GROMACS .gro file of C-alpha atoms in nm:
model
  363
    1MET     CA    1   7.925  10.518   8.775
    2HIS     CA    2   7.853  10.174   8.546
    3LEU     CA    3   8.262  10.179   8.586
    4VAL     CA    4   8.521  10.453   8.677
    5MET     CA    5   8.959  10.330   8.620
    6ALA     CA    6   9.236  10.566   8.782
    7SER     CA    7   9.589  10.523   8.729
    8PRO     CA    8   9.899  10.640   8.639
    9ASN     CA    9   9.920  10.689   8.240
   10ARG     CA   10  10.263  10.556   8.294
   11TYR     CA   11  10.411  10.327   8.573
   12ILE     CA   12  10.795  10.234   8.510
   13GLN     CA   13  10.917   9.979   8.837
   14GLU     CA   14  11.278   9.825   8.714
   15PRO     CA   15  11.625   9.865   8.993
   16GLY     CA   16  11.801  10.145   8.822
   17ILE     CA   17  11.556  10.340   8.646
   18LEU     CA   18  11.597  10.640   8.802
   19LYS     CA   19  11.940  10.704   8.626
   20THR     CA   20  11.732  10.730   8.294
   21ALA     CA   21  11.409  10.948   8.503
   22GLY     CA   22  11.471  11.334   8.277
   23GLU     CA   23  11.431  11.041   7.945
   24HIS     CA   24  11.093  11.010   8.075
   25ILE     CA   25  11.064  11.339   8.244
   26ALA     CA   26  11.090  11.524   7.999
   27PRO     CA   27  10.794  11.432   7.774
   28ILE     CA   28  10.613  11.639   8.029
   29GLY     CA   29  10.757  11.920   8.073
   30ARG     CA   30  11.160  12.046   8.132
   31LYS     CA   31  11.112  12.249   8.455
   32VAL     CA   32  11.062  11.984   8.742
   33LEU     CA   33  10.950  12.154   9.135
   34LEU     CA   34  11.119  11.844   9.338
   35VAL     CA   35  10.940  11.798   9.650
   36GLY     CA   36  11.039  11.578   9.946
   37ASP     CA   37  11.241  11.570  10.263
   38ASN     CA   38  11.604  11.646  10.327
   39THR     CA   39  11.645  11.228  10.273
   40THR     CA   40  11.436  11.108  10.016
   41LEU     CA   41  11.567  11.382   9.806
   42SER     CA   42  11.893  11.263   9.946
   43VAL     CA   43  11.860  10.930   9.850
   44VAL     CA   44  11.801  10.912   9.483
   45GLU     CA   45  12.181  11.124   9.502
   46PRO     CA   46  12.293  11.099   9.206
   47ASP     CA   47  12.103  10.906   8.931
   48LEU     CA   48  11.854  11.103   8.960
   49TYR     CA   49  11.956  11.443   8.983
   50GLU     CA   50  12.256  11.306   8.689
   51SER     CA   51  12.006  11.245   8.452
   52LEU     CA   52  11.777  11.551   8.490
   53ASP     CA   53  12.120  11.756   8.414
   54ARG     CA   54  12.204  11.543   8.123
   55THR     CA   55  11.892  11.558   7.956
   56GLY     CA   56  11.852  11.936   8.042
   57LEU     CA   57  11.559  11.967   8.258
   58GLU     CA   58  11.576  12.228   8.518
   59TYR     CA   59  11.501  12.139   8.841
   60LYS     CA   60  11.488  12.278   9.223
   61LYS     CA   61  11.477  12.025   9.560
   62GLU     CA   62  11.094  12.122   9.806
   63VAL     CA   63  11.181  11.988  10.154
   64PHE     CA   64  10.736  11.935  10.242
   65GLY     CA   65  10.705  12.036  10.665
   66GLY     CA   66  10.653  11.655  10.722
   67GLU     CA   67  10.254  11.649  10.719
   68VAL     CA   68  10.011  11.663  10.412
   69THR     CA   69   9.804  11.966  10.551
   70ASP     CA   70   9.600  12.245  10.388
   71ALA     CA   71   9.902  12.467  10.392
   72GLU     CA   72  10.148  12.353  10.273
   73THR     CA   73   9.965  12.181  10.011
   74GLN     CA   74   9.916  12.547   9.965
   75ARG     CA   75  10.205  12.709   9.970
   76ILE     CA   76  10.379  12.485   9.773
   77ALA     CA   77  10.074  12.486   9.504
   78LYS     CA   78  10.188  12.883   9.492
   79LEU     CA   79  10.570  12.772   9.507
   80ALA     CA   80  10.522  12.583   9.178
   81GLU     CA   81  10.281  12.885   9.010
   82ASP     CA   82  10.514  13.240   9.133
   83GLU     CA   83  10.806  13.046   8.972
   84SER     CA   84  10.647  12.879   8.646
   85PHE     CA   85  10.759  12.461   8.744
   86ASP     CA   86  10.607  12.303   8.445
   87VAL     CA   87  10.537  11.950   8.639
   88ILE     CA   88  10.565  11.836   9.061
   89ALA     CA   89  10.739  11.525   9.134
   90GLY     CA   90  10.648  11.417   9.467
   91VAL     CA   91  11.002  11.169   9.607
   92GLY     CA   92  10.924  10.994   9.894
   93GLY     CA   93  10.711  10.836  10.120
   94GLY     CA   94  10.319  10.839  10.073
   95LYS     CA   95  10.284  11.175  10.258
   96ALA     CA   96  10.603  11.356  10.021
   97ILE     CA   97  10.382  11.207   9.792
   98ASP     CA   98  10.078  11.356   9.875
   99THR     CA   99  10.199  11.668   9.960
  100ALA     CA  100  10.309  11.680   9.606
  101LYS     CA  101   9.961  11.493   9.434
  102ALA     CA  102   9.751  11.816   9.583
  103ALA     CA  103   9.986  12.036   9.522
  104ALA     CA  104   9.986  11.929   9.144
  105ALA     CA  105   9.617  11.955   9.197
  106PHE     CA  106   9.624  12.285   9.359
  107SER     CA  107   9.830  12.445   9.087
  108ASN     CA  108   9.660  12.274   8.787
  109ARG     CA  109   9.999  12.120   8.687
  110PRO     CA  110  10.167  11.735   8.651
  111LEU     CA  111  10.245  11.519   8.886
  112VAL     CA  112  10.561  11.224   8.882
  113THR     CA  113  10.516  10.978   9.162
  114ILE     CA  114  10.830  10.841   9.241
  115PRO     CA  115  10.786  10.599   9.588
  116THR     CA  116  11.200  10.583   9.740
  117ILE     CA  117  10.996  10.351   9.927
  118ALA     CA  118  10.726  10.106   9.933
  119ALA     CA  119  10.508  10.097  10.212
  120THR     CA  120  10.175  10.268  10.063
  121CYS     CA  121  10.053  10.234   9.744
  122ALA     CA  122  10.030  10.627   9.752
  123ALA     CA  123  10.254  10.634   9.398
  124TRP     CA  124   9.970  10.513   9.213
  125THR     CA  125   9.636  10.680   9.349
  126PRO     CA  126   9.419  10.971   9.245
  127LEU     CA  127   9.404  11.063   9.623
  128SER     CA  128   9.584  11.242   9.940
  129VAL     CA  129   9.493  11.231  10.258
  130PHE     CA  130   9.519  11.473  10.468
  131TYR     CA  131   9.559  11.586  10.818
  132ASN     CA  132   9.623  11.882  11.062
  133GLU     CA  133   9.916  11.975  11.229
  134GLU     CA  134   9.950  11.727  11.559
  135GLY     CA  135   9.912  11.453  11.252
  136SER     CA  136   9.574  11.361  11.322
  137PHE     CA  137   9.352  11.231  11.029
  138ILE     CA  138   9.155  11.489  10.905
  139ARG     CA  139   8.982  11.382  10.523
  140TYR     CA  140   9.101  11.185  10.234
  141THR     CA  141   9.049  11.382   9.921
  142VAL     CA  142   9.065  11.238   9.499
  143PHE     CA  143   9.185  11.409   9.247
  144GLN     CA  144   9.097  11.443   8.849
  145ASN     CA  145   9.388  11.344   8.725
  146SER     CA  146   9.604  11.084   8.805
  147PRO     CA  147   9.909  11.105   8.830
  148ARG     CA  148  10.160  11.147   8.441
  149LEU     CA  149  10.430  10.894   8.526
  150THR     CA  150  10.516  10.699   8.855
  151LEU     CA  151  10.890  10.546   8.809
  152ALA     CA  152  10.974  10.310   9.120
  153ASP     CA  153  11.333  10.274   9.110
  154THR     CA  154  11.347   9.888   9.321
  155ARG     CA  155  11.678   9.893   9.380
  156ILE     CA  156  11.671  10.247   9.584
  157ILE     CA  157  11.364  10.056   9.716
  158ALA     CA  158  11.511   9.745   9.864
  159GLU     CA  159  11.820   9.994  10.041
  160ALA     CA  160  11.527  10.096  10.261
  161PRO     CA  161  11.454  10.051  10.556
  162VAL     CA  162  11.282   9.707  10.649
  163ARG     CA  163  11.009   9.860  10.877
  164TYR     CA  164  10.885  10.015  10.574
  165PHE     CA  165  10.888   9.792  10.394
  166ASN     CA  166  10.670   9.561  10.633
  167ALA     CA  167  10.416   9.910  10.742
  168GLY     CA  168  10.367   9.810  10.286
  169ILE     CA  169  10.343   9.505  10.333
  170ALA     CA  170  10.053   9.471  10.681
  171ASP     CA  171   9.876   9.806  10.465
  172THR     CA  172   9.805   9.581  10.179
  173VAL     CA  173   9.759   9.296  10.270
  174VAL     CA  174   9.485   9.491  10.424
  175LYS     CA  175   9.339   9.510  10.068
  176TRP     CA  176   9.165   9.247  10.038
  177TYR     CA  177   8.894   9.171  10.289
  178GLU     CA  178   8.867   9.582  10.285
  179ALA     CA  179   8.678   9.513   9.939
  180GLU     CA  180   8.560   9.182  10.020
  181ALA     CA  181   8.376   9.351  10.280
  182SER     CA  182   8.268   9.676  10.076
  183SER     CA  183   8.121   9.499   9.792
  184ALA     CA  184   7.967   9.257  10.070
  185ASN     CA  185   7.596   9.307   9.951
  186LYS     CA  186   7.715   9.551   9.597
  187ASN     CA  187   7.572   9.465   9.252
  188LYS     CA  188   7.893   9.221   9.163
  189ASN     CA  189   7.930   9.398   8.766
  190ILE     CA  190   8.237   9.347   8.619
  191PRO     CA  191   8.468   9.614   8.704
  192THR     CA  192   8.368   9.474   9.079
  193VAL     CA  193   8.469   9.149   8.990
  194ALA     CA  194   8.801   9.263   8.879
  195GLY     CA  195   8.887   9.478   9.210
  196LEU     CA  196   8.826   9.176   9.392
  197SER     CA  197   9.038   8.965   9.184
  198MET     CA  198   9.323   9.178   9.240
  199ALA     CA  199   9.244   9.267   9.537
  200ARG     CA  200   9.253   8.882   9.653
  201LEU     CA  201   9.612   8.882   9.418
  202CYS     CA  202   9.765   9.106   9.725
  203ALA     CA  203   9.678   8.961   9.959
  204GLU     CA  204   9.842   8.593   9.800
  205THR     CA  205  10.112   8.739   9.672
  206LEU     CA  206  10.167   8.856  10.006
  207PHE     CA  207  10.155   8.574  10.196
  208GLU     CA  208  10.364   8.420   9.975
  209TYR     CA  209  10.616   8.614   9.926
  210GLY     CA  210  10.585   8.882  10.226
  211ILE     CA  211  10.862   8.645  10.477
  212GLN     CA  212  11.122   8.562  10.230
  213ALA     CA  213  11.121   8.988  10.078
  214SER     CA  214  11.141   9.098  10.455
  215HIS     CA  215  11.383   8.883  10.526
  216ASP     CA  216  11.562   8.968  10.183
  217VAL     CA  217  11.484   9.367  10.242
  218GLU     CA  218  11.761   9.326  10.555
  219GLN     CA  219  11.970   9.283  10.325
  220LYS     CA  220  11.907   9.536  10.063
  221LYS     CA  221  11.905   9.292   9.829
  222PRO     CA  222  11.622   9.353   9.569
  223THR     CA  223  11.530   9.054   9.514
  224GLU     CA  224  11.222   8.852   9.328
  225ALA     CA  225  11.015   8.803   9.593
  226VAL     CA  226  11.095   9.162   9.663
  227GLN     CA  227  11.019   9.256   9.292
  228LYS     CA  228  10.736   9.068   9.355
  229CYS     CA  229  10.641   9.267   9.701
  230ILE     CA  230  10.687   9.603   9.537
  231ASP     CA  231  10.437   9.513   9.273
  232ALA     CA  232  10.152   9.422   9.484
  233ILE     CA  233  10.242   9.702   9.716
  234ILE     CA  234  10.229  10.018   9.474
  235ALA     CA  235  10.129   9.863   9.165
  236LEU     CA  236   9.809   9.541   9.214
  237SER     CA  237   9.702   9.767   9.544
  238GLY     CA  238   9.665  10.046   9.339
  239MET     CA  239   9.495   9.912   9.067
  240VAL     CA  240   9.231   9.783   9.332
  241GLY     CA  241   9.040  10.065   9.356
  242GLY     CA  242   9.074  10.170   9.014
  243LEU     CA  243   8.913   9.883   8.915
  244GLY     CA  244   8.656   9.823   9.158
  245SER     CA  245   8.548  10.213   9.172
  246ASP     CA  246   8.248  10.261   9.457
  247ASN     CA  247   8.286   9.857   9.553
  248CYS     CA  248   8.665   9.795   9.674
  249ARG     CA  249   8.665  10.022   9.885
  250ILE     CA  250   8.879  10.071  10.229
  251ALA     CA  251   8.637  10.012  10.512
  252ALA     CA  252   8.628   9.933  10.851
  253ALA     CA  253   9.034   9.890  10.984
  254HIS     CA  254   9.125  10.232  10.753
  255ALA     CA  255   8.878  10.362  10.997
  256ILE     CA  256   9.011  10.212  11.297
  257HIS     CA  257   9.314  10.345  11.184
  258ASN     CA  258   9.150  10.694  11.196
  259GLY     CA  259   9.076  10.615  11.515
  260PHE     CA  260   9.413  10.504  11.695
  261CYS     CA  261   9.568  10.888  11.517
  262VAL     CA  262   9.320  11.090  11.780
  263LEU     CA  263   9.621  10.931  12.050
  264GLU     CA  264   9.945  11.134  12.042
  265LYS     CA  265  10.007  10.798  12.195
  266THR     CA  266   9.995  10.617  11.793
  267HIS     CA  267  10.182  10.911  11.578
  268HIS     CA  268  10.499  10.712  11.638
  269LEU     CA  269  10.394  10.406  11.407
  270PHE     CA  270  10.377  10.411  11.030
  271HIS     CA  271  10.002  10.416  10.869
  272GLY     CA  272  10.076  10.021  10.830
  273GLU     CA  273  10.202   9.913  11.150
  274LYS     CA  274   9.836  10.082  11.256
  275VAL     CA  275   9.680   9.923  10.963
  276ALA     CA  276   9.773   9.560  11.050
  277PHE     CA  277   9.640   9.573  11.409
  278ALA     CA  278   9.284   9.739  11.331
  279THR     CA  279   9.340   9.481  11.018
  280ILE     CA  280   9.311   9.191  11.283
  281VAL     CA  281   8.998   9.446  11.449
  282GLN     CA  282   8.781   9.481  11.147
  283LEU     CA  283   8.828   9.029  11.069
  284THR     CA  284   8.713   8.986  11.427
  285MET     CA  285   8.396   9.186  11.380
  286GLU     CA  286   8.303   9.011  11.108
  287LYS     CA  287   8.361   8.727  11.366
  288ARG     CA  288   8.619   8.537  11.126
  289SER     CA  289   8.660   8.187  11.215
  290GLU     CA  290   8.955   8.194  11.399
  291ASP     CA  291   9.147   8.002  11.218
  292GLU     CA  292   9.208   8.295  10.942
  293ILE     CA  293   9.278   8.560  11.204
  294ASN     CA  294   9.522   8.307  11.335
  295LYS     CA  295   9.691   8.316  10.996
  296LEU     CA  296   9.659   8.687  10.963
  297ILE     CA  297   9.768   8.685  11.296
  298ASP     CA  298  10.120   8.491  11.265
  299PHE     CA  299  10.155   8.662  10.953
  300LEU     CA  300  10.164   8.986  11.039
  301LYS     CA  301  10.445   8.871  11.353
  302GLY     CA  302  10.662   8.672  11.057
  303ILE     CA  303  10.671   9.062  10.876
  304HIS     CA  304  10.754   9.295  11.257
  305GLN     CA  305  10.345   9.420  11.272
  306PRO     CA  306  10.220   9.470  11.539
  307VAL     CA  307   9.938   9.263  11.660
  308THR     CA  308   9.817   9.361  12.021
  309LEU     CA  309   9.742   9.672  12.150
  310GLU     CA  310  10.075   9.655  12.420
  311ASP     CA  311  10.322   9.603  12.089
  312MET     CA  312  10.169   9.934  11.933
  313CYS     CA  313  10.215  10.141  12.240
  314GLU     CA  314  10.409   9.981  12.533
  315GLY     CA  315  10.188  10.033  12.839
  316GLY     CA  316   9.869   9.970  12.576
  317PHE     CA  317   9.547  10.223  12.659
  318THR     CA  318   9.290  10.311  12.850
  319GLY     CA  319   8.934  10.204  12.855
  320GLU     CA  320   8.929  10.557  12.775
  321GLU     CA  321   9.183  10.615  12.505
  322LEU     CA  322   8.997  10.335  12.369
  323THR     CA  323   8.665  10.500  12.374
  324ARG     CA  324   8.774  10.741  12.164
  325VAL     CA  325   8.919  10.586  11.963
  326ALA     CA  326   8.598  10.358  11.880
  327GLU     CA  327   8.406  10.681  11.845
  328ALA     CA  328   8.648  10.880  11.591
  329SER     CA  329   8.630  10.559  11.382
  330CYS     CA  330   8.308  10.574  11.376
  331VAL     CA  331   8.137  10.961  11.296
  332PRO     CA  332   7.981  10.934  10.937
  333GLU     CA  333   8.206  10.992  10.709
  334GLU     CA  334   8.453  10.737  10.814
  335SER     CA  335   8.467  10.478  10.586
  336ILE     CA  336   8.377  10.200  10.919
  337HIS     CA  337   8.062  10.280  10.739
  338ASN     CA  338   8.140  10.048  10.410
  339MET     CA  339   8.124   9.761  10.645
  340PRO     CA  340   7.828   9.532  10.519
  341PHE     CA  341   7.638   9.624  10.831
  342THR     CA  342   7.571   9.886  11.087
  343VAL     CA  343   7.906   9.924  11.340
  344THR     CA  344   7.913  10.146  11.603
  345PRO     CA  345   8.166  10.249  11.866
  346ASP     CA  346   8.070   9.955  12.161
  347MET     CA  347   8.153   9.676  11.924
  348VAL     CA  348   8.398   9.860  11.772
  349LYS     CA  349   8.605   9.879  12.126
  350ASP     CA  350   8.487   9.560  12.218
  351ALA     CA  351   8.668   9.404  11.927
  352ILE     CA  352   8.932   9.527  11.965
  353LEU     CA  353   8.947   9.435  12.319
  354GLU     CA  354   8.896   9.092  12.154
  355ALA     CA  355   9.150   9.127  11.839
  356ASP     CA  356   9.397   9.226  12.157
  357ARG     CA  357   9.315   8.911  12.349
  358LEU     CA  358   9.382   8.745  12.027
  359GLY     CA  359   9.656   8.877  11.925
  360MET     CA  360   9.830   8.787  12.255
  361GLY     CA  361   9.737   8.435  12.206
  362ARG     CA  362   9.907   8.407  11.946
  363LYS     CA  363  10.213   8.601  12.074
   0.00000   0.00000   0.00000
């Protein structure tokens, strides 16, 4: 395909937007299934529910199982069908929203996304990342339809634990490095150029404002720096693949993240935290200059992300565990094969060890 663009029909980002959420959701459907966990469904009180009541919308809160699994997404899809909901709304972080996305697709319902944290671009993108019940990665599934509406309340996002925000910054900085790698040997058509420009803007914005914004979120202040970083994490980041199509995709860093997911000892880490270290691994694998790698390491340290194996797990990892990670990163369907050169498990393992050495040197 020459051009594929995917984005929400409407994206609204401002502090307090949930106070008028009902007005924006009503044209989509009058009966809303809200999917989230106990924490996120309470975080949006009272603004969201008062707005839905004021607009005369009927709604039900459904707590999802915590993982984006086939069984859970099909369960919620069936609930939406059996109880004749008009629209499904994902409320929370990436896993809640990805679950709602899949359920909306399986039940042929329009989707609304309401992120309560800025940890990924899940609220924007038309795909879900599926895991098994134990939390190991299974697959990405891309859906035909994007969210009909995204409501990003920056006051709520700024009041969330800063760890989520920091992980979101890490998961967004990588967009530039992966887009650059995945497009390296491809035709630089206009969509690719646009996607690369957006990916570069993500990185530039976060390098400029990210550390200050992290400090501001610690103080629960939705400052200008925080607003700019939320722009980058949710909207600009989501645009990268939407504009660049198959030429600006994830590459080694996300594959290595998925490789680490096979080890239960990494399941306490957030998605962006594993991606952070995996990005250093990708740059090492690409033989980037030490200055460029050190710039990234220092930035990640500034937002409290893991830059060594010890940071990821106390006691580190055995050689056998790193072999498992490297092998899982290189299975045929993984995004590591979007790199502009052939990647082998031995290459990945060596790069992990080298990234660890460089990270230790900067600490």
